[in-house]
C-alpha positions as CSV (number, residue, x, y, z in Angstrom):
1,X,0.0,0.0,0.0
2,X,1.3,3.5,-0.8
3,X,2.6,5.4,2.2
4,X,0.0,8.1,1.9
5,X,-2.9,5.6,1.8
6,X,-1.3,3.9,4.8
7,X,-1.2,7.2,6.6
8,X,-4.8,8.2,5.9
9,X,-6.0,4.7,6.8
10,X,-4.0,4.5,9.9
11,X,-5.3,7.9,11.1
12,X,-8.9,7.3,10.4
13,X,-9.6,3.7,11.5
14,X,-11.8,4.8,14.4
15,X,-8.9,6.5,15.6
16,X,-7.0,7.2,18.6
17,X,-4.4,6.9,16.1
18,X,-0.9,7.0,17.3
19,X,2.3,6.1,15.5
20,X,3.8,4.5,18.6
21,X,5.0,1.5,16.6
22,X,7.0,3.8,14.3
23,X,8.5,6.5,16.5
24,X,8.9,7.0,20.1
25,X,6.5,9.6,21.5
26,X,7.6,12.6,23.5
27,X,4.8,13.5,25.9
28,X,3.7,17.1,25.6
29,X,3.6,19.0,28.9
30,X,0.4,21.0,29.2
31,X,0.8,24.7,29.2
32,X,-2.1,25.3,31.5
33,X,-3.6,23.6,34.5
34,X,-5.1,20.3,33.7
35,X,-7.1,17.8,35.7
36,X,-7.3,14.1,35.5
37,X,-10.5,13.3,33.7
38,X,-13.3,11.9,35.9
39,X,-15.4,9.5,33.9
40,X,-18.5,10.6,35.7
41,X,-21.1,7.9,35.5
42,X,-19.1,6.4,32.7
43,X,-19.1,2.7,33.6
44,X,-18.7,0.3,30.8
45,X,-22.4,0.0,30.3
46,X,-22.9,3.7,30.1
47,X,-20.0,4.1,27.6
48,X,-21.5,1.4,25.3
49,X,-24.9,3.1,25.5
50,X,-23.4,6.3,24.3
51,X,-21.5,4.8,21.4
52,X,-24.1,5.3,18.7
53,X,-23.7,8.1,16.1
54,X,-23.5,8.9,12.4
55,X,-20.8,11.3,11.2
56,X,-19.9,12.8,7.8
57,X,-17.0,15.0,7.2
58,X,-13.5,15.4,6.0
59,X,-10.2,14.3,7.5
60,X,-6.7,15.7,6.8
61,X,-3.5,14.0,7.7
62,X,-0.1,15.7,7.8
63,X,3.1,13.9,8.8
64,X,6.8,14.9,8.3
65,X,6.7,12.7,5.2
66,X,3.3,13.2,3.6
67,X,0.0,15.0,3.7
68,X,-3.4,14.3,2.2
69,X,-7.1,14.3,2.9
70,X,-10.3,12.3,2.4
71,X,-14.0,12.5,2.9
72,X,-15.5,10.0,5.4
73,X,-18.8,8.7,6.6
74,X,-18.8,6.9,9.9
75,X,-21.7,4.9,11.4
76,X,-21.2,3.6,14.9
77,X,-23.7,1.3,16.7
78,X,-22.3,0.3,20.0
79,X,-19.4,-2.1,19.2
80,X,-20.2,-2.2,15.4
81,X,-19.0,0.4,12.9
82,X,-18.9,1.1,9.2
83,X,-16.4,3.7,7.9
84,X,-16.2,4.7,4.2
85,X,-13.3,6.8,2.9
86,X,-13.4,8.5,-0.5
87,X,-11.3,11.0,-2.4
88,X,-7.9,9.7,-1.2
89,X,-5.9,11.1,-4.1
90,X,-7.4,8.7,-6.6
91,X,-7.0,5.6,-4.4
92,X,-10.8,5.0,-4.6
93,X,-13.2,4.0,-1.9
94,X,-12.0,2.2,1.2
95,X,-14.5,0.4,3.5
96,X,-13.7,-0.4,7.1
97,X,-16.2,-2.5,9.0
98,X,-16.1,-3.9,12.5
99,X,-18.1,-5.9,15.0
100,X,-17.0,-7.7,18.2
101,X,-14.2,-10.0,17.3
102,X,-13.8,-9.1,13.7
103,X,-12.7,-6.0,11.7
104,X,-12.2,-5.8,8.0
105,X,-10.8,-3.4,5.5
106,X,-11.5,-3.6,1.8
107,X,-10.3,-1.5,-1.1
108,X,-9.2,-2.0,-4.7
109,X,-5.6,-1.3,-3.6
110,X,-5.4,-3.6,-0.6
111,X,-8.1,-6.2,-1.2
112,X,-9.7,-7.6,1.9
113,X,-7.8,-7.5,5.2
114,X,-9.3,-9.1,8.3
115,X,-8.3,-8.9,12.0
116,X,-9.8,-9.4,15.4
117,X,-9.6,-5.8,16.5
118,X,-9.0,-2.3,15.0
119,X,-5.6,-2.2,16.6
120,X,-4.6,-5.5,15.0
121,X,-5.9,-4.4,11.6
122,X,-4.0,-1.2,11.8
123,X,-0.7,-3.1,12.6
124,X,-1.3,-5.6,9.9
125,X,-2.0,-3.0,7.2
126,X,0.6,-0.4,8.3
127,X,3.0,-1.9,10.8
128,X,1.9,0.6,13.3
129,X,0.7,-0.2,16.8
130,X,-1.9,2.2,18.3
131,X,-4.9,2.4,20.6
132,X,-7.0,3.5,17.8
133,X,-10.4,3.2,19.5
134,X,-10.0,6.4,21.5
135,X,-11.4,8.5,18.7
136,X,-14.9,7.0,19.4
137,X,-14.8,8.9,22.7
138,X,-13.0,12.0,21.4
139,X,-15.6,12.8,18.7
140,X,-18.2,12.6,21.5
141,X,-16.2,15.2,23.6
142,X,-15.0,12.8,26.3
143,X,-11.8,11.2,27.3
144,X,-11.3,7.5,26.6
145,X,-9.4,6.6,29.8
146,X,-9.3,7.8,33.4
147,X,-5.6,8.8,32.9
148,X,-6.5,11.5,30.4
149,X,-5.9,15.2,31.3
150,X,-8.6,17.6,30.2
151,X,-9.3,21.3,29.9
152,X,-12.7,22.9,29.6
153,X,-13.9,26.2,28.1
154,X,-16.1,28.8,29.8
155,X,-19.2,26.7,28.9
156,X,-17.7,23.7,30.7
157,X,-17.2,21.8,27.5
158,X,-14.0,19.8,27.1
159,X,-11.8,21.7,24.6
160,X,-8.6,19.8,25.1
161,X,-7.7,16.2,25.9
162,X,-4.1,15.0,26.6
163,X,-4.1,11.2,26.3
164,X,-1.8,8.4,25.3
165,X,0.7,10.7,23.6
166,X,-1.9,12.8,21.7
167,X,-3.0,16.3,22.4
168,X,-6.6,16.8,21.0
169,X,-8.1,20.2,20.5
170,X,-11.9,20.3,20.2
171,X,-13.8,23.3,18.7
172,X,-17.5,23.9,18.9
173,X,-20.0,26.0,17.1
174,X,-22.2,28.4,19.1
175,X,-23.8,26.6,22.0
176,X,-23.4,23.0,20.6
177,X,-22.1,20.4,23.1
178,X,-20.4,18.2,20.5
179,X,-17.3,19.3,18.6
180,X,-17.4,20.4,15.0
181,X,-13.6,20.1,14.6
182,X,-10.9,18.1,16.2
183,X,-7.2,18.6,15.8
184,X,-5.0,15.7,17.0
185,X,-1.3,16.3,17.5
186,X,1.5,14.0,18.4
187,X,4.9,15.4,19.1
188,X,7.9,13.4,17.8
189,X,11.4,13.3,19.1
190,X,12.6,15.1,16.1
191,X,10.7,18.2,17.1
192,X,8.2,17.7,14.3
193,X,4.7,16.4,14.7
194,X,2.0,14.2,13.2
195,X,-1.3,16.0,12.9
196,X,-4.8,14.9,12.1
197,X,-7.6,17.4,11.4
198,X,-11.2,16.1,11.5
199,X,-14.0,18.4,10.3
200,X,-17.4,17.0,11.2
201,X,-19.9,18.4,8.7
202,X,-23.0,16.4,9.7
203,X,-24.0,14.4,12.7
């Protein structure tokens, strides 16, 4: 698979998306006071109940080596998901589907790839190891783990999440409680960064 398609795939497979298998991460110190994220009322059952949404938008990926963008549709129903990517510089449509115990990726360039989890699929397709399921929480304006550090805006909405080597900035429109835009940044030891920008056009 071409490096660019690998990058876009790796950074969109329901992603917490980290390149921890490629390069050692340098944790970013927070510039303002942060608090450990309380997962209020977020037991496993509650999180699963919240994991149901439909998103449409555009994702951009920029690494020290490559950059590119794609349009996406993402349907999440508890543990099941269906993600379709189009417009990846002529690569064509890529379909990523998952259910408990099985995740598949299918495109004209890669054929069908099957794994037991999104993380395993990512590693198989790209060689990268990452906790990619975090993005399910991030697009819903919540941290994925109790170890995350968060900041809130004046309306008490989470506008920054520092988690597992990624700094996630969330932007909102007007009084909405779910983010319209997410910028995910990972600092590298070289001083450069990997950056993902997700623009959510419809929910």
